[in-house]
Structures are given as structure tokens and as C-alpha cells.
mmCIF file of C-alpha atoms in Angstrom:
data_model
loop_
_atom_site.group_PDB
_atom_site.id
_atom_site.type_symbol
_atom_site.label_atom_id
_atom_site.label_comp_id
_atom_site.label_asym_id
_atom_site.label_seq_id
_atom_site.Cartn_x
_atom_site.Cartn_y
_atom_site.Cartn_z
ATOM 1 C CA UNK A 1 -42.809 -111.557 -28.916
ATOM 2 C CA UNK A 2 -45.942 -109.984 -28.290
ATOM 3 C CA UNK A 3 -47.636 -113.147 -28.084
ATOM 4 C CA UNK A 4 -45.585 -114.544 -25.223
ATOM 5 C CA UNK A 5 -46.431 -111.786 -23.225
ATOM 6 C CA UNK A 6 -49.914 -112.069 -23.892
ATOM 7 C CA UNK A 7 -49.875 -115.785 -22.877
ATOM 8 C CA UNK A 8 -47.650 -114.891 -19.536
ATOM 9 C CA UNK A 9 -50.584 -112.214 -18.477
ATOM 10 C CA UNK A 10 -53.234 -114.760 -19.519
ATOM 11 C CA UNK A 11 -51.361 -117.634 -17.083
ATOM 12 C CA UNK A 12 -50.889 -114.830 -14.333
ATOM 13 C CA UNK A 13 -54.594 -113.813 -14.410
ATOM 14 C CA UNK A 14 -55.777 -117.720 -14.317
ATOM 15 C CA UNK A 15 -53.565 -118.172 -11.465
ATOM 16 C CA UNK A 16 -55.232 -114.926 -9.572
ATOM 17 C CA UNK A 17 -58.747 -116.360 -10.601
ATOM 18 C CA UNK A 18 -58.191 -119.439 -9.201
ATOM 19 C CA UNK A 19 -56.626 -118.309 -5.830
ATOM 20 C CA UNK A 20 -59.654 -115.915 -5.471
ATOM 21 C CA UNK A 21 -62.260 -118.708 -6.436
ATOM 22 C CA UNK A 22 -60.485 -121.072 -3.542
ATOM 23 C CA UNK A 23 -60.356 -118.460 -1.276
ATOM 24 C CA UNK A 24 -64.024 -117.512 -1.528
ATOM 25 C CA UNK A 25 -64.770 -121.100 -1.456
ATOM 26 C CA UNK A 26 -63.053 -121.472 1.880
ATOM 27 C CA UNK A 27 -64.797 -118.507 3.292
ATOM 28 C CA UNK A 28 -68.003 -119.822 2.499
ATOM 29 C CA UNK A 29 -67.328 -123.495 3.841
ATOM 30 C CA UNK A 30 -66.115 -121.896 7.242
ATOM 31 C CA UNK A 31 -69.167 -119.425 7.084
ATOM 32 C CA UNK A 32 -71.527 -122.325 6.500
ATOM 33 C CA UNK A 33 -69.991 -124.649 9.253
ATOM 34 C CA UNK A 34 -70.610 -121.649 11.638
ATOM 35 C CA UNK A 35 -74.162 -121.028 10.944
ATOM 36 C CA UNK A 36 -74.507 -124.861 11.111
ATOM 37 C CA UNK A 37 -73.125 -125.089 14.557
ATOM 38 C CA UNK A 38 -75.422 -122.043 15.540
ATOM 39 C CA UNK A 39 -78.200 -123.954 14.581
ATOM 40 C CA UNK A 40 -77.121 -126.747 16.126
ATOM 41 C CA UNK A 41 -76.834 -125.289 19.613
ATOM 42 C CA UNK A 42 -80.496 -123.794 19.287
ATOM 43 C CA UNK A 43 -81.957 -127.267 19.353
ATOM 44 C CA UNK A 44 -80.415 -128.325 22.442
ATOM 45 C CA UNK A 45 -82.110 -126.006 24.460
ATOM 46 C CA UNK A 46 -85.395 -127.012 23.300
ATOM 47 C CA UNK A 47 -87.748 -128.697 25.825
ATOM 48 C CA UNK A 48 -88.559 -132.340 26.050
ATOM 49 C CA UNK A 49 -91.441 -133.394 23.977
ATOM 50 C CA UNK A 50 -94.593 -133.133 26.202
ATOM 51 C CA UNK A 51 -93.226 -130.804 28.639
ATOM 52 C CA UNK A 52 -96.711 -129.380 30.227
ATOM 53 C CA UNK A 53 -97.491 -125.765 28.897
ATOM 54 C CA UNK A 54 -98.636 -124.701 32.014
ATOM 55 C CA UNK A 55 -94.967 -124.809 32.961
ATOM 56 C CA UNK A 56 -93.889 -122.208 30.453
ATOM 57 C CA UNK A 57 -97.172 -120.321 31.185
ATOM 58 C CA UNK A 58 -96.306 -120.073 35.008
ATOM 59 C CA UNK A 59 -92.702 -119.271 34.441
ATOM 60 C CA UNK A 60 -94.040 -116.187 32.197
ATOM 61 C CA UNK A 61 -96.004 -115.136 35.330
ATOM 62 C CA UNK A 62 -93.008 -115.547 37.844
ATOM 63 C CA UNK A 63 -91.042 -113.428 35.479
ATOM 64 C CA UNK A 64 -92.905 -110.340 35.948
ATOM 65 C CA UNK A 65 -91.633 -107.393 38.165
ATOM 66 C CA UNK A 66 -92.813 -107.619 41.919
ATOM 67 C CA UNK A 67 -94.553 -104.296 41.900
ATOM 68 C CA UNK A 68 -96.512 -105.110 38.738
ATOM 69 C CA UNK A 69 -100.132 -105.743 38.890
ATOM 70 C CA UNK A 70 -101.345 -109.222 38.607
ATOM 71 C CA UNK A 71 -102.306 -110.347 35.114
ATOM 72 C CA UNK A 72 -105.707 -111.593 34.831
ATOM 73 C CA UNK A 73 -106.165 -114.039 32.222
ATOM 74 C CA UNK A 74 -108.593 -116.789 31.646
ATOM 75 C CA UNK A 75 -107.749 -120.259 29.933
ATOM 76 C CA UNK A 76 -110.100 -120.519 26.610
ATOM 77 C CA UNK A 77 -111.144 -123.944 25.616
ATOM 78 C CA UNK A 78 -113.830 -122.574 22.965
ATOM 79 C CA UNK A 79 -112.987 -123.939 19.438
ATOM 80 C CA UNK A 80 -114.863 -121.686 17.283
ATOM 81 C CA UNK A 81 -113.484 -119.007 19.265
ATOM 82 C CA UNK A 82 -109.949 -119.794 19.119
ATOM 83 C CA UNK A 83 -110.161 -120.624 15.377
ATOM 84 C CA UNK A 84 -111.641 -117.237 14.829
ATOM 85 C CA UNK A 85 -108.597 -115.489 16.766
ATOM 86 C CA UNK A 86 -106.058 -118.058 15.013
ATOM 87 C CA UNK A 87 -107.808 -119.096 11.506
ATOM 88 C CA UNK A 88 -106.121 -122.303 10.159
ATOM 89 C CA UNK A 89 -104.682 -123.539 13.776
ATOM 90 C CA UNK A 90 -107.071 -126.259 13.785
ATOM 91 C CA UNK A 91 -105.847 -127.839 10.824
ATOM 92 C CA UNK A 92 -102.546 -128.313 12.344
ATOM 93 C CA UNK A 93 -102.055 -131.166 14.416
ATOM 94 C CA UNK A 94 -101.063 -130.520 17.957
ATOM 95 C CA UNK A 95 -99.738 -132.291 21.039
ATOM 96 C CA UNK A 96 -100.934 -129.856 23.377
ATOM 97 C CA UNK A 97 -102.557 -126.174 23.511
ATOM 98 C CA UNK A 98 -103.098 -123.864 25.819
ATOM 99 C CA UNK A 99 -104.820 -120.420 25.298
ATOM 100 C CA UNK A 100 -104.830 -117.584 28.085
ATOM 101 C CA UNK A 101 -106.874 -114.314 27.132
ATOM 102 C CA UNK A 102 -107.939 -111.167 28.959
ATOM 103 C CA UNK A 103 -111.329 -110.827 30.275
ATOM 104 C CA UNK A 104 -112.090 -107.732 27.814
ATOM 105 C CA UNK A 105 -110.918 -108.862 24.016
ATOM 106 C CA UNK A 106 -109.604 -105.391 23.003
ATOM 107 C CA UNK A 107 -106.884 -105.621 25.945
ATOM 108 C CA UNK A 108 -103.623 -106.879 24.447
ATOM 109 C CA UNK A 109 -102.832 -109.351 26.664
ATOM 110 C CA UNK A 110 -102.706 -113.090 25.319
ATOM 111 C CA UNK A 111 -100.352 -116.025 26.080
ATOM 112 C CA UNK A 112 -100.599 -118.619 23.509
ATOM 113 C CA UNK A 113 -98.662 -121.805 23.932
ATOM 114 C CA UNK A 114 -98.643 -125.154 21.680
ATOM 115 C CA UNK A 115 -96.644 -128.300 20.994
ATOM 116 C CA UNK A 116 -96.927 -129.188 17.361
ATOM 117 C CA UNK A 117 -96.778 -133.120 16.486
ATOM 118 C CA UNK A 118 -94.463 -132.478 13.209
ATOM 119 C CA UNK A 119 -91.674 -130.219 13.357
ATOM 120 C CA UNK A 120 -92.555 -129.332 9.602
ATOM 121 C CA UNK A 121 -95.608 -127.398 11.254
ATOM 122 C CA UNK A 122 -93.763 -125.088 13.768
ATOM 123 C CA UNK A 123 -93.286 -122.285 10.906
ATOM 124 C CA UNK A 124 -97.041 -122.415 10.145
ATOM 125 C CA UNK A 125 -98.110 -121.944 13.349
ATOM 126 C CA UNK A 126 -95.826 -119.152 13.939
ATOM 127 C CA UNK A 127 -97.187 -117.579 10.893
ATOM 128 C CA UNK A 128 -100.438 -117.902 12.240
ATOM 129 C CA UNK A 129 -99.637 -116.373 15.460
ATOM 130 C CA UNK A 130 -97.757 -113.378 13.800
ATOM 131 C CA UNK A 131 -100.882 -112.906 11.566
ATOM 132 C CA UNK A 132 -102.773 -112.695 15.151
ATOM 133 C CA UNK A 133 -100.122 -110.113 16.186
ATOM 134 C CA UNK A 134 -100.541 -107.946 12.892
ATOM 135 C CA UNK A 135 -104.270 -108.070 13.179
ATOM 136 C CA UNK A 136 -103.975 -106.649 16.633
ATOM 137 C CA UNK A 137 -101.245 -104.044 15.605
ATOM 138 C CA UNK A 138 -103.507 -102.924 12.686
ATOM 139 C CA UNK A 139 -106.613 -102.442 14.816
ATOM 140 C CA UNK A 140 -107.915 -98.824 13.732
ATOM 141 C CA UNK A 141 -110.856 -99.140 16.183
ATOM 142 C CA UNK A 142 -108.747 -99.278 19.293
ATOM 143 C CA UNK A 143 -105.408 -97.383 18.874
ATOM 144 C CA UNK A 144 -104.301 -97.777 22.276
ATOM 145 C CA UNK A 145 -104.744 -101.557 21.781
ATOM 146 C CA UNK A 146 -103.055 -101.183 18.415
ATOM 147 C CA UNK A 147 -99.890 -100.052 19.899
ATOM 148 C CA UNK A 148 -99.850 -102.516 22.432
ATOM 149 C CA UNK A 149 -99.716 -105.048 19.845
ATOM 150 C CA UNK A 150 -97.050 -103.309 17.750
ATOM 151 C CA UNK A 151 -94.785 -102.983 20.736
ATOM 152 C CA UNK A 152 -95.045 -105.999 23.280
ATOM 153 C CA UNK A 153 -96.293 -109.026 21.277
ATOM 154 C CA UNK A 154 -94.106 -111.331 20.004
ATOM 155 C CA UNK A 155 -93.725 -115.145 18.694
ATOM 156 C CA UNK A 156 -91.013 -117.687 20.070
ATOM 157 C CA UNK A 157 -90.333 -121.069 18.906
ATOM 158 C CA UNK A 158 -88.032 -123.955 20.407
ATOM 159 C CA UNK A 159 -87.911 -127.608 18.882
ATOM 160 C CA UNK A 160 -91.605 -128.221 18.401
ATOM 161 C CA UNK A 161 -92.906 -125.618 20.859
ATOM 162 C CA UNK A 162 -94.372 -122.463 19.533
ATOM 163 C CA UNK A 163 -95.792 -119.519 21.900
ATOM 164 C CA UNK A 164 -97.043 -116.196 21.149
ATOM 165 C CA UNK A 165 -97.176 -113.759 23.919
ATOM 166 C CA UNK A 166 -98.723 -109.807 24.187
ATOM 167 C CA UNK A 167 -98.452 -108.508 27.548
ATOM 168 C CA UNK A 168 -99.143 -104.773 28.351
ATOM 169 C CA UNK A 169 -96.695 -102.073 28.972
ATOM 170 C CA UNK A 170 -94.409 -102.536 32.061
ATOM 171 C CA UNK A 171 -94.791 -106.603 31.756
ATOM 172 C CA UNK A 172 -91.878 -108.505 30.809
ATOM 173 C CA UNK A 173 -91.523 -111.108 27.835
ATOM 174 C CA UNK A 174 -88.803 -113.441 28.783
ATOM 175 C CA UNK A 175 -86.266 -113.640 25.994
ATOM 176 C CA UNK A 176 -86.784 -117.341 25.399
ATOM 177 C CA UNK A 177 -89.838 -118.815 27.225
ATOM 178 C CA UNK A 178 -88.771 -122.451 26.625
ATOM 179 C CA UNK A 179 -85.505 -122.259 28.740
ATOM 180 C CA UNK A 180 -87.533 -121.181 31.709
ATOM 181 C CA UNK A 181 -88.930 -124.299 32.896
#
């Protein structure tokens, strides 16, 4: 008689275990579906390939508060200087690139926009830009500058576009630069 009770108990435990596994599996499938839907909608807002980078730059400038001083940035073309600030970027194949730098290098204010040819390089460029932010934030020689890099710098991506923005206190970094064009 005790063998029959054990068998009945084991069958009930097996049914509960199978039911629990099915429930967890269904929840995981739903979670996966929701996360994929979220990723898909992000790419719908990606700018068209070849969208001129100056349109994003101008949109960033236009988003600044009316009472803010005009940002003074110069477009940089020197490949050695660019490689100094963004080591490894010259190894990435870019469709277009634009670097806007302040007249004083210690001033935390830069806007860099690139479009990569290969979507697989987006994360590489984002990492290079994040390394630039980290380098500025770790600058012990200029603590005020380091604070600006820590508080007011970020990297954004959308499709094959990547940007790095650091602006002084009181200026606005748009939530999604690439939706502003």
C-alpha cells in the first residue's frame, strides 16, 4: 500500500513540474517577443543612409536654450589630431564623419557624428567614443573639465549612425539626436 502512495505522490510532483516548466517557457517566449518588438521599433526611427551629418549638428545647435551663449566649435579635419582623440577610429570604414571641437582643448565641448559603412562597426565606434568620454572624465589635471565630461557627455546610436556629445552645463543634449532631422 505504501508503494501506491509513493507512486501517486511522484505522479503529482511530475505533473506540477511539467506545468511549472510550461508556464516558465511561455513567459520566456512572451518576454522574448516583447523585447524583439522593442528592438524592431528602434530601427524604424533610424535616419536614412547618407543623411548629411551637418543636419544633425544644426539640429543640436537649434535645440539649445534661447538664453544660452552661442557654442563656438570648429570643424576638425586633421587626421592625426582625430586619431589622437579617438584612437582606432581610422581603422573603421566610415561613410561620413564630422568632428566639431572647441578652440580650447580643455573645454568639455565636442560634437562628433559618424556614419559607418558596416552596421557591425557601430558598437566599435560607440566604444571608441565612450573611451574618449572616460579619458576626459579621468582628467586629474583639470578637475572642472573632468566634471563636465562626467556629467554632460554621452554616446548615441541609431542605425549606422553614432554620435558623441559633450556640452557645457546649461546646454541641452537631445534625447535622440538622430530623430531631429
